[in-house]
Amino acid sequence: MVRGYKQEHVYKHPWDRVTAATWRKYQDLDNKPQLSHVLSVDTIARRVDGATGVLESTRLVSVNAPCPWWLQRIIGDRVCHCIERSSVDAAARTMQIVTRNVTLKDFVEVEEKCWCSPHPQNPDWTLFRQEMNIRCSTLSALASLAEKIEQRCIEKFQQNSAKGRQVMEQLCAFLEKESSLGGS
Amino acid sequence: SRRSSGDPCKAARSAYDRCFNRWYLETYVKKMEPWKKEDCGAEWEEYQACFTKRLEGTKIEQLVK
């Protein structure tokens, strides 16, 4: 069974700034209490295509995953690891991010996709679309457990994405101020 | 906090992130030549050396490869 969740948000900031904020969102985590569930984010690969100029990055995202003791037994820890792959095209003004869990991937696949591009009606604004899909594998013996996990994931995702947007808005405001001071 | 319990690569990561942020906003998105080349090589090497060593022997090591 696959459950999905979609969301759109308009940042009233240009695409350059919003994508810059996206990179900074998971940096300097000690100063972002809204993101206390994120333990660490490390870049494990990055390259710019010499021909197309597309910037590809892979990051390891480690998230604090409070869970019932029996689930912790299965995972072996209270940390959930995810791999985030992203692609930024400076020429086309697009950014796409796909994040998938590595922890428990044989039992449940949680995939989050994001797209970021200039707003079609206002080039100084940015349209941010998010989609989350969850699928419990057929290896999951207990259907009710699978449903509980899915429901929890969706709730958590909704809460976290609201917090994430808050951090993003703050970062965009900060970068806006910085760029006007720098007179660039 | 769970986070600050000894991440030996924190400084190297911050140095790389700062360099990347600057390159991204000042060079890459503005397509200032040579924008198809990230110029944080030294910071990246130091960060990755630390990070690879830190992952050695952990269960994530295989996942990341």
PDB file of C-alpha atoms in Angstrom:
ATOM      1  CA  MET A   1       0.000   0.000   0.000  1.00  0.00           C
ATOM      2  CA  VAL A   2       1.362   3.394  -0.947  1.00  0.00           C
ATOM      3  CA  ARG A   3       0.378   6.542   0.846  1.00  0.00           C
ATOM      4  CA  GLY A   4       1.212   9.941  -0.543  1.00  0.00           C
ATOM      5  CA  TYR A   5       1.261  13.507   0.642  1.00  0.00           C
ATOM      6  CA  LYS A   6       1.759  16.621  -1.451  1.00  0.00           C
ATOM      7  CA  GLN A   7       2.395  20.188  -0.559  1.00  0.00           C
ATOM      8  CA  GLU A   8       3.220  23.468  -2.283  1.00  0.00           C
ATOM      9  CA  HIS A   9       4.677  26.624  -0.852  1.00  0.00           C
ATOM     10  CA  VAL A  10       5.540  29.978  -2.357  1.00  0.00           C
ATOM     11  CA  TYR A  11       8.596  31.748  -0.996  1.00  0.00           C
ATOM     12  CA  LYS A  12       8.455  35.455  -1.755  1.00  0.00           C
ATOM     13  CA  HIS A  13      12.157  35.409  -2.514  1.00  0.00           C
ATOM     14  CA  PRO A  14      14.120  34.778  -5.691  1.00  0.00           C
ATOM     15  CA  TRP A  15      15.210  31.294  -6.667  1.00  0.00           C
ATOM     16  CA  ASP A  16      18.925  32.019  -6.068  1.00  0.00           C
ATOM     17  CA  ARG A  17      18.232  32.894  -2.469  1.00  0.00           C
ATOM     18  CA  VAL A  18      15.796  30.036  -1.801  1.00  0.00           C
ATOM     19  CA  THR A  19      18.162  27.406  -3.146  1.00  0.00           C
ATOM     20  CA  ALA A  20      21.039  28.949  -1.171  1.00  0.00           C
ATOM     21  CA  ALA A  21      18.837  28.725   1.942  1.00  0.00           C
ATOM     22  CA  THR A  22      18.092  25.075   1.134  1.00  0.00           C
ATOM     23  CA  TRP A  23      21.798  24.279   1.432  1.00  0.00           C
ATOM     24  CA  ARG A  24      22.111  26.242   4.652  1.00  0.00           C
ATOM     25  CA  LYS A  25      19.021  24.697   6.238  1.00  0.00           C
ATOM     26  CA  TYR A  26      20.905  21.637   7.484  1.00  0.00           C
ATOM     27  CA  GLN A  27      24.155  23.406   8.268  1.00  0.00           C
ATOM     28  CA  ASP A  28      24.958  24.875  11.655  1.00  0.00           C
ATOM     29  CA  LEU A  29      22.226  22.764  13.249  1.00  0.00           C
ATOM     30  CA  ASP A  30      23.134  23.728  16.816  1.00  0.00           C
ATOM     31  CA  ASN A  31      21.504  27.106  16.215  1.00  0.00           C
ATOM     32  CA  LYS A  32      18.247  25.756  14.832  1.00  0.00           C
ATOM     33  CA  PRO A  33      16.036  24.413  17.623  1.00  0.00           C
ATOM     34  CA  GLN A  34      13.175  23.772  15.187  1.00  0.00           C
ATOM     35  CA  LEU A  35      15.325  21.113  13.549  1.00  0.00           C
ATOM     36  CA  SER A  36      16.377  19.329  16.723  1.00  0.00           C
ATOM     37  CA  HIS A  37      15.199  16.051  15.205  1.00  0.00           C
ATOM     38  CA  VAL A  38      18.033  16.248  12.655  1.00  0.00           C
ATOM     39  CA  LEU A  39      21.247  14.902  14.143  1.00  0.00           C
ATOM     40  CA  SER A  40      23.697  15.548  11.342  1.00  0.00           C
ATOM     41  CA  VAL A  41      23.941  16.090   7.629  1.00  0.00           C
ATOM     42  CA  ASP A  42      27.125  15.257   5.761  1.00  0.00           C
ATOM     43  CA  THR A  43      27.928  15.752   2.108  1.00  0.00           C
ATOM     44  CA  ILE A  44      29.354  12.534   0.741  1.00  0.00           C
ATOM     45  CA  ALA A  45      29.638  13.400  -2.945  1.00  0.00           C
ATOM     46  CA  ARG A  46      29.374  16.489  -5.078  1.00  0.00           C
ATOM     47  CA  ARG A  47      30.236  17.411  -8.636  1.00  0.00           C
ATOM     48  CA  VAL A  48      29.471  19.975 -11.279  1.00  0.00           C
ATOM     49  CA  ASP A  49      29.030  18.611 -14.766  1.00  0.00           C
ATOM     50  CA  GLY A  50      31.649  20.313 -16.916  1.00  0.00           C
ATOM     51  CA  ALA A  51      29.349  20.462 -19.927  1.00  0.00           C
ATOM     52  CA  THR A  52      25.867  21.190 -18.559  1.00  0.00           C
ATOM     53  CA  GLY A  53      26.898  22.926 -15.336  1.00  0.00           C
ATOM     54  CA  VAL A  54      24.432  20.801 -13.359  1.00  0.00           C
ATOM     55  CA  LEU A  55      25.409  20.565  -9.686  1.00  0.00           C
ATOM     56  CA  GLU A  56      24.834  17.087  -8.277  1.00  0.00           C
ATOM     57  CA  SER A  57      25.148  16.348  -4.594  1.00  0.00           C
ATOM     58  CA  THR A  58      24.635  13.372  -2.337  1.00  0.00           C
ATOM     59  CA  ARG A  59      24.185  13.833   1.382  1.00  0.00           C
ATOM     60  CA  LEU A  60      23.743  11.528   4.336  1.00  0.00           C
ATOM     61  CA  VAL A  61      20.993  12.773   6.631  1.00  0.00           C
ATOM     62  CA  SER A  62      20.789  11.296  10.121  1.00  0.00           C
ATOM     63  CA  VAL A  63      17.572  11.877  12.010  1.00  0.00           C
ATOM     64  CA  ASN A  64      16.668  11.210  15.607  1.00  0.00           C
ATOM     65  CA  ALA A  65      13.889   8.641  15.479  1.00  0.00           C
ATOM     66  CA  PRO A  66      12.208   8.162  18.827  1.00  0.00           C
ATOM     67  CA  CYS A  67      10.359   4.899  18.553  1.00  0.00           C
ATOM     68  CA  PRO A  68       8.829   2.139  20.651  1.00  0.00           C
ATOM     69  CA  TRP A  69      11.362  -0.212  22.268  1.00  0.00           C
ATOM     70  CA  TRP A  70      10.516  -3.104  19.960  1.00  0.00           C
ATOM     71  CA  LEU A  71      11.172  -1.038  16.863  1.00  0.00           C
ATOM     72  CA  GLN A  72      14.389   0.152  18.374  1.00  0.00           C
ATOM     73  CA  ARG A  73      15.364  -3.519  18.726  1.00  0.00           C
ATOM     74  CA  ILE A  74      14.866  -3.986  14.986  1.00  0.00           C
ATOM     75  CA  ILE A  75      16.751  -0.852  13.982  1.00  0.00           C
ATOM     76  CA  GLY A  76      19.387  -1.314  16.636  1.00  0.00           C
ATOM     77  CA  ASP A  77      19.490   2.367  17.421  1.00  0.00           C
ATOM     78  CA  ARG A  78      17.264   5.415  17.591  1.00  0.00           C
ATOM     79  CA  VAL A  79      18.859   6.964  14.519  1.00  0.00           C
ATOM     80  CA  CYS A  80      17.364   6.852  11.057  1.00  0.00           C
ATOM     81  CA  HIS A  81      19.702   7.391   8.124  1.00  0.00           C
ATOM     82  CA  CYS A  82      18.546   8.758   4.780  1.00  0.00           C
ATOM     83  CA  ILE A  83      20.296   9.490   1.514  1.00  0.00           C
ATOM     84  CA  GLU A  84      19.487  12.761  -0.204  1.00  0.00           C
ATOM     85  CA  ARG A  85      20.354  13.187  -3.878  1.00  0.00           C
ATOM     86  CA  SER A  86      19.937  16.593  -5.449  1.00  0.00           C
ATOM     87  CA  SER A  87      20.413  18.230  -8.781  1.00  0.00           C
ATOM     88  CA  VAL A  88      20.641  21.981  -9.390  1.00  0.00           C
ATOM     89  CA  ASP A  89      20.604  23.418 -12.903  1.00  0.00           C
ATOM     90  CA  ALA A  90      21.801  27.025 -12.788  1.00  0.00           C
ATOM     91  CA  ALA A  91      21.014  27.565 -16.448  1.00  0.00           C
ATOM     92  CA  ALA A  92      17.452  26.217 -16.289  1.00  0.00           C
ATOM     93  CA  ARG A  93      16.814  27.556 -12.748  1.00  0.00           C
ATOM     94  CA  THR A  94      15.613  24.254 -11.335  1.00  0.00           C
ATOM     95  CA  MET A  95      16.448  22.246  -8.248  1.00  0.00           C
ATOM     96  CA  GLN A  96      15.264  18.757  -7.532  1.00  0.00           C
ATOM     97  CA  ILE A  97      15.878  16.800  -4.342  1.00  0.00           C
ATOM     98  CA  VAL A  98      15.038  13.161  -3.654  1.00  0.00           C
ATOM     99  CA  THR A  99      15.490  11.725  -0.180  1.00  0.00           C
ATOM    100  CA  ARG A 100      15.044   8.075   0.730  1.00  0.00           C
ATOM    101  CA  ASN A 101      15.516   6.209   3.993  1.00  0.00           C
ATOM    102  CA  VAL A 102      18.280   3.657   4.234  1.00  0.00           C
ATOM    103  CA  THR A 103      17.371   2.478   7.714  1.00  0.00           C
ATOM    104  CA  LEU A 104      14.600  -0.124   7.603  1.00  0.00           C
ATOM    105  CA  LYS A 105      14.413   0.092   3.826  1.00  0.00           C
ATOM    106  CA  ASP A 106      13.530  -3.585   3.587  1.00  0.00           C
ATOM    107  CA  PHE A 107      10.406  -2.882   5.636  1.00  0.00           C
ATOM    108  CA  VAL A 108       9.315   0.585   4.630  1.00  0.00           C
ATOM    109  CA  GLU A 109      10.379   2.962   1.881  1.00  0.00           C
ATOM    110  CA  VAL A 110       9.831   6.625   2.555  1.00  0.00           C
ATOM    111  CA  GLU A 111      10.634   8.844  -0.379  1.00  0.00           C
ATOM    112  CA  GLU A 112      10.476  12.603  -0.349  1.00  0.00           C
ATOM    113  CA  LYS A 113      10.807  14.585  -3.565  1.00  0.00           C
ATOM    114  CA  CYS A 114      11.103  18.355  -3.791  1.00  0.00           C
ATOM    115  CA  TRP A 115      11.145  20.696  -6.733  1.00  0.00           C
ATOM    116  CA  CYS A 116      12.184  24.311  -6.599  1.00  0.00           C
ATOM    117  CA  SER A 117      11.844  26.753  -9.492  1.00  0.00           C
ATOM    118  CA  PRO A 118      10.964  30.403 -10.148  1.00  0.00           C
ATOM    119  CA  HIS A 119       7.241  31.019  -9.724  1.00  0.00           C
ATOM    120  CA  PRO A 120       5.490  30.922 -13.112  1.00  0.00           C
ATOM    121  CA  GLN A 121       3.546  34.122 -12.350  1.00  0.00           C
ATOM    122  CA  ASN A 122       6.290  36.056 -10.597  1.00  0.00           C
ATOM    123  CA  PRO A 123       9.977  35.523 -11.431  1.00  0.00           C
ATOM    124  CA  ASP A 124      11.049  37.136  -8.140  1.00  0.00           C
ATOM    125  CA  TRP A 125       9.257  34.444  -6.200  1.00  0.00           C
ATOM    126  CA  THR A 126       9.946  30.759  -5.900  1.00  0.00           C
ATOM    127  CA  LEU A 127       7.590  27.805  -6.104  1.00  0.00           C
ATOM    128  CA  PHE A 128       8.502  24.918  -3.833  1.00  0.00           C
ATOM    129  CA  ARG A 129       6.702  21.608  -4.273  1.00  0.00           C
ATOM    130  CA  GLN A 130       7.035  18.615  -1.995  1.00  0.00           C
ATOM    131  CA  GLU A 131       5.789  15.117  -2.350  1.00  0.00           C
ATOM    132  CA  MET A 132       6.125  12.231   0.040  1.00  0.00           C
ATOM    133  CA  ASN A 133       5.394   8.612  -0.756  1.00  0.00           C
ATOM    134  CA  ILE A 134       5.465   5.760   1.669  1.00  0.00           C
ATOM    135  CA  ARG A 135       5.371   2.129   0.821  1.00  0.00           C
ATOM    136  CA  CYS A 136       5.503  -0.765   3.238  1.00  0.00           C
ATOM    137  CA  SER A 137       7.062  -3.799   1.652  1.00  0.00           C
ATOM    138  CA  THR A 138       5.267  -7.116   1.439  1.00  0.00           C
ATOM    139  CA  LEU A 139       7.880  -8.459   3.847  1.00  0.00           C
ATOM    140  CA  SER A 140       6.075  -6.584   6.572  1.00  0.00           C
ATOM    141  CA  ALA A 141       4.103  -9.350   8.210  1.00  0.00           C
ATOM    142  CA  LEU A 142       1.867  -7.172  10.289  1.00  0.00           C
ATOM    143  CA  ALA A 143      -0.378  -4.941   8.195  1.00  0.00           C
ATOM    144  CA  SER A 144      -1.536  -2.921  11.188  1.00  0.00           C
ATOM    145  CA  LEU A 145       2.057  -2.182  12.168  1.00  0.00           C
ATOM    146  CA  ALA A 146       2.697  -1.017   8.634  1.00  0.00           C
ATOM    147  CA  GLU A 147      -0.261   1.321   8.773  1.00  0.00           C
ATOM    148  CA  LYS A 148       0.837   2.735  12.115  1.00  0.00           C
ATOM    149  CA  ILE A 149       4.306   3.460  10.748  1.00  0.00           C
ATOM    150  CA  GLU A 150       2.843   5.148   7.668  1.00  0.00           C
ATOM    151  CA  GLN A 151       0.529   7.309   9.732  1.00  0.00           C
ATOM    152  CA  ARG A 152       3.294   8.331  12.139  1.00  0.00           C
ATOM    153  CA  CYS A 153       5.591   9.160   9.219  1.00  0.00           C
ATOM    154  CA  ILE A 154       2.996  11.404   7.615  1.00  0.00           C
ATOM    155  CA  GLU A 155       2.285  13.246  10.864  1.00  0.00           C
ATOM    156  CA  LYS A 156       5.964  13.715  11.546  1.00  0.00           C
ATOM    157  CA  PHE A 157       6.534  14.875   7.997  1.00  0.00           C
ATOM    158  CA  GLN A 158       3.782  17.476   8.263  1.00  0.00           C
ATOM    159  CA  GLN A 159       5.175  18.804  11.525  1.00  0.00           C
ATOM    160  CA  ASN A 160       8.738  18.798  10.297  1.00  0.00           C
ATOM    161  CA  SER A 161       8.015  20.386   6.972  1.00  0.00           C
ATOM    162  CA  ALA A 162       6.234  23.259   8.740  1.00  0.00           C
ATOM    163  CA  LYS A 163       9.301  23.752  10.934  1.00  0.00           C
ATOM    164  CA  GLY A 164      11.539  23.478   7.915  1.00  0.00           C
ATOM    165  CA  ARG A 165       9.590  26.205   6.120  1.00  0.00           C
ATOM    166  CA  GLN A 166       9.967  28.433   9.153  1.00  0.00           C
ATOM    167  CA  VAL A 167      13.738  28.000   9.097  1.00  0.00           C
ATOM    168  CA  MET A 168      13.775  28.630   5.346  1.00  0.00           C
ATOM    169  CA  GLU A 169      11.815  31.899   5.692  1.00  0.00           C
ATOM    170  CA  GLN A 170      14.225  33.077   8.360  1.00  0.00           C
ATOM    171  CA  LEU A 171      17.234  32.206   6.230  1.00  0.00           C
ATOM    172  CA  CYS A 172      15.790  33.980   3.184  1.00  0.00           C
ATOM    173  CA  ALA A 173      15.144  37.108   5.232  1.00  0.00           C
ATOM    174  CA  PHE A 174      18.695  36.947   6.561  1.00  0.00           C
ATOM    175  CA  LEU A 175      20.196  36.491   3.090  1.00  0.00           C
ATOM    176  CA  GLU A 176      18.043  39.351   1.769  1.00  0.00           C
ATOM    177  CA  LYS A 177      19.378  41.640   4.436  1.00  0.00           C
ATOM    178  CA  GLU A 178      22.914  40.490   3.755  1.00  0.00           C
ATOM    179  CA  SER A 179      22.655  41.138   0.036  1.00  0.00           C
ATOM    180  CA  SER A 180      21.255  44.636   0.513  1.00  0.00           C
ATOM    181  CA  LEU A 181      24.027  45.518   2.970  1.00  0.00           C
ATOM    182  CA  GLY A 182      26.658  44.206   0.598  1.00  0.00           C
ATOM    183  CA  GLY A 183      25.286  46.456  -2.104  1.00  0.00           C
ATOM    184  CA  SER A 184      25.493  43.660  -4.690  1.00  0.00           C
TER     185      SER A 184
ATOM    186  CA  SER B   1      22.723  16.997  23.304  1.00  0.00           C
ATOM    187  CA  ARG B   2      22.865  13.949  21.063  1.00  0.00           C
ATOM    188  CA  ARG B   3      24.453  15.979  18.357  1.00  0.00           C
ATOM    189  CA  SER B   4      27.431  17.481  20.081  1.00  0.00           C
ATOM    190  CA  SER B   5      28.539  14.183  21.596  1.00  0.00           C
ATOM    191  CA  GLY B   6      31.899  14.291  19.864  1.00  0.00           C
ATOM    192  CA  ASP B   7      31.760  14.952  16.146  1.00  0.00           C
ATOM    193  CA  PRO B   8      35.444  15.229  15.258  1.00  0.00           C
ATOM    194  CA  CYS B   9      34.642  16.436  11.746  1.00  0.00           C
ATOM    195  CA  LYS B  10      32.509  19.383  12.781  1.00  0.00           C
ATOM    196  CA  ALA B  11      35.172  22.027  12.105  1.00  0.00           C
ATOM    197  CA  ALA B  12      36.207  20.545   8.756  1.00  0.00           C
ATOM    198  CA  ARG B  13      32.565  20.282   7.702  1.00  0.00           C
ATOM    199  CA  SER B  14      31.849  23.889   8.708  1.00  0.00           C
ATOM    200  CA  ALA B  15      34.884  25.125   6.782  1.00  0.00           C
ATOM    201  CA  TYR B  16      33.741  23.256   3.683  1.00  0.00           C
ATOM    202  CA  ASP B  17      30.104  24.374   4.064  1.00  0.00           C
ATOM    203  CA  ARG B  18      31.152  28.021   4.382  1.00  0.00           C
ATOM    204  CA  CYS B  19      33.263  27.776   1.257  1.00  0.00           C
ATOM    205  CA  PHE B  20      30.483  26.018  -0.637  1.00  0.00           C
ATOM    206  CA  ASN B  21      27.827  28.555   0.436  1.00  0.00           C
ATOM    207  CA  ARG B  22      29.970  31.425  -0.780  1.00  0.00           C
ATOM    208  CA  TRP B  23      30.799  29.708  -4.070  1.00  0.00           C
ATOM    209  CA  TYR B  24      27.159  28.760  -4.627  1.00  0.00           C
ATOM    210  CA  LEU B  25      25.704  32.237  -4.157  1.00  0.00           C
ATOM    211  CA  GLU B  26      28.529  34.337  -5.571  1.00  0.00           C
ATOM    212  CA  THR B  27      29.690  32.188  -8.454  1.00  0.00           C
ATOM    213  CA  TYR B  28      27.408  29.288  -9.315  1.00  0.00           C
ATOM    214  CA  VAL B  29      23.893  30.781  -9.404  1.00  0.00           C
ATOM    215  CA  LYS B  30      25.244  33.952 -11.003  1.00  0.00           C
ATOM    216  CA  LYS B  31      27.039  31.858 -13.588  1.00  0.00           C
ATOM    217  CA  MET B  32      30.243  33.816 -13.101  1.00  0.00           C
ATOM    218  CA  GLU B  33      32.976  32.076 -15.051  1.00  0.00           C
ATOM    219  CA  PRO B  34      34.279  29.535 -14.281  1.00  0.00           C
ATOM    220  CA  TRP B  35      30.997  28.542 -12.621  1.00  0.00           C
ATOM    221  CA  LYS B  36      31.121  24.924 -13.790  1.00  0.00           C
ATOM    222  CA  LYS B  37      33.908  24.259 -11.342  1.00  0.00           C
ATOM    223  CA  GLU B  38      33.486  24.239  -7.598  1.00  0.00           C
ATOM    224  CA  ASP B  39      36.532  25.842  -6.033  1.00  0.00           C
ATOM    225  CA  CYS B  40      36.498  24.344  -2.527  1.00  0.00           C
ATOM    226  CA  GLY B  41      38.941  21.530  -3.273  1.00  0.00           C
ATOM    227  CA  ALA B  42      41.194  21.949  -0.234  1.00  0.00           C
ATOM    228  CA  GLU B  43      38.310  22.196   2.243  1.00  0.00           C
ATOM    229  CA  TRP B  44      36.608  19.205   0.622  1.00  0.00           C
ATOM    230  CA  GLU B  45      39.718  17.020   0.873  1.00  0.00           C
ATOM    231  CA  GLU B  46      40.166  17.775   4.555  1.00  0.00           C
ATOM    232  CA  TYR B  47      36.492  17.231   5.329  1.00  0.00           C
ATOM    233  CA  GLN B  48      36.247  13.954   3.420  1.00  0.00           C
ATOM    234  CA  ALA B  49      39.456  12.596   4.931  1.00  0.00           C
ATOM    235  CA  CYS B  50      37.968  13.140   8.379  1.00  0.00           C
ATOM    236  CA  PHE B  51      34.517  11.862   7.446  1.00  0.00           C
ATOM    237  CA  THR B  52      35.736   8.684   5.726  1.00  0.00           C
ATOM    238  CA  LYS B  53      37.862   7.870   8.754  1.00  0.00           C
ATOM    239  CA  ARG B  54      34.916   8.517  11.072  1.00  0.00           C
ATOM    240  CA  LEU B  55      32.659   6.113   9.138  1.00  0.00           C
ATOM    241  CA  GLU B  56      35.261   3.334   9.127  1.00  0.00           C
ATOM    242  CA  GLY B  57      33.892   0.216  10.766  1.00  0.00           C
ATOM    243  CA  THR B  58      30.435   1.632  11.342  1.00  0.00           C
ATOM    244  CA  LYS B  59      27.340   0.059   9.832  1.00  0.00           C
ATOM    245  CA  ILE B  60      26.702   3.183   7.771  1.00  0.00           C
ATOM    246  CA  GLU B  61      29.981   2.718   5.949  1.00  0.00           C
ATOM    247  CA  GLN B  62      28.522   0.037   3.673  1.00  0.00           C
ATOM    248  CA  LEU B  63      25.313   1.983   3.090  1.00  0.00           C
ATOM    249  CA  VAL B  64      27.195   5.053   2.000  1.00  0.00           C
ATOM    250  CA  LYS B  65      29.425   3.330  -0.548  1.00  0.00           C
TER     251      LYS B  65
END
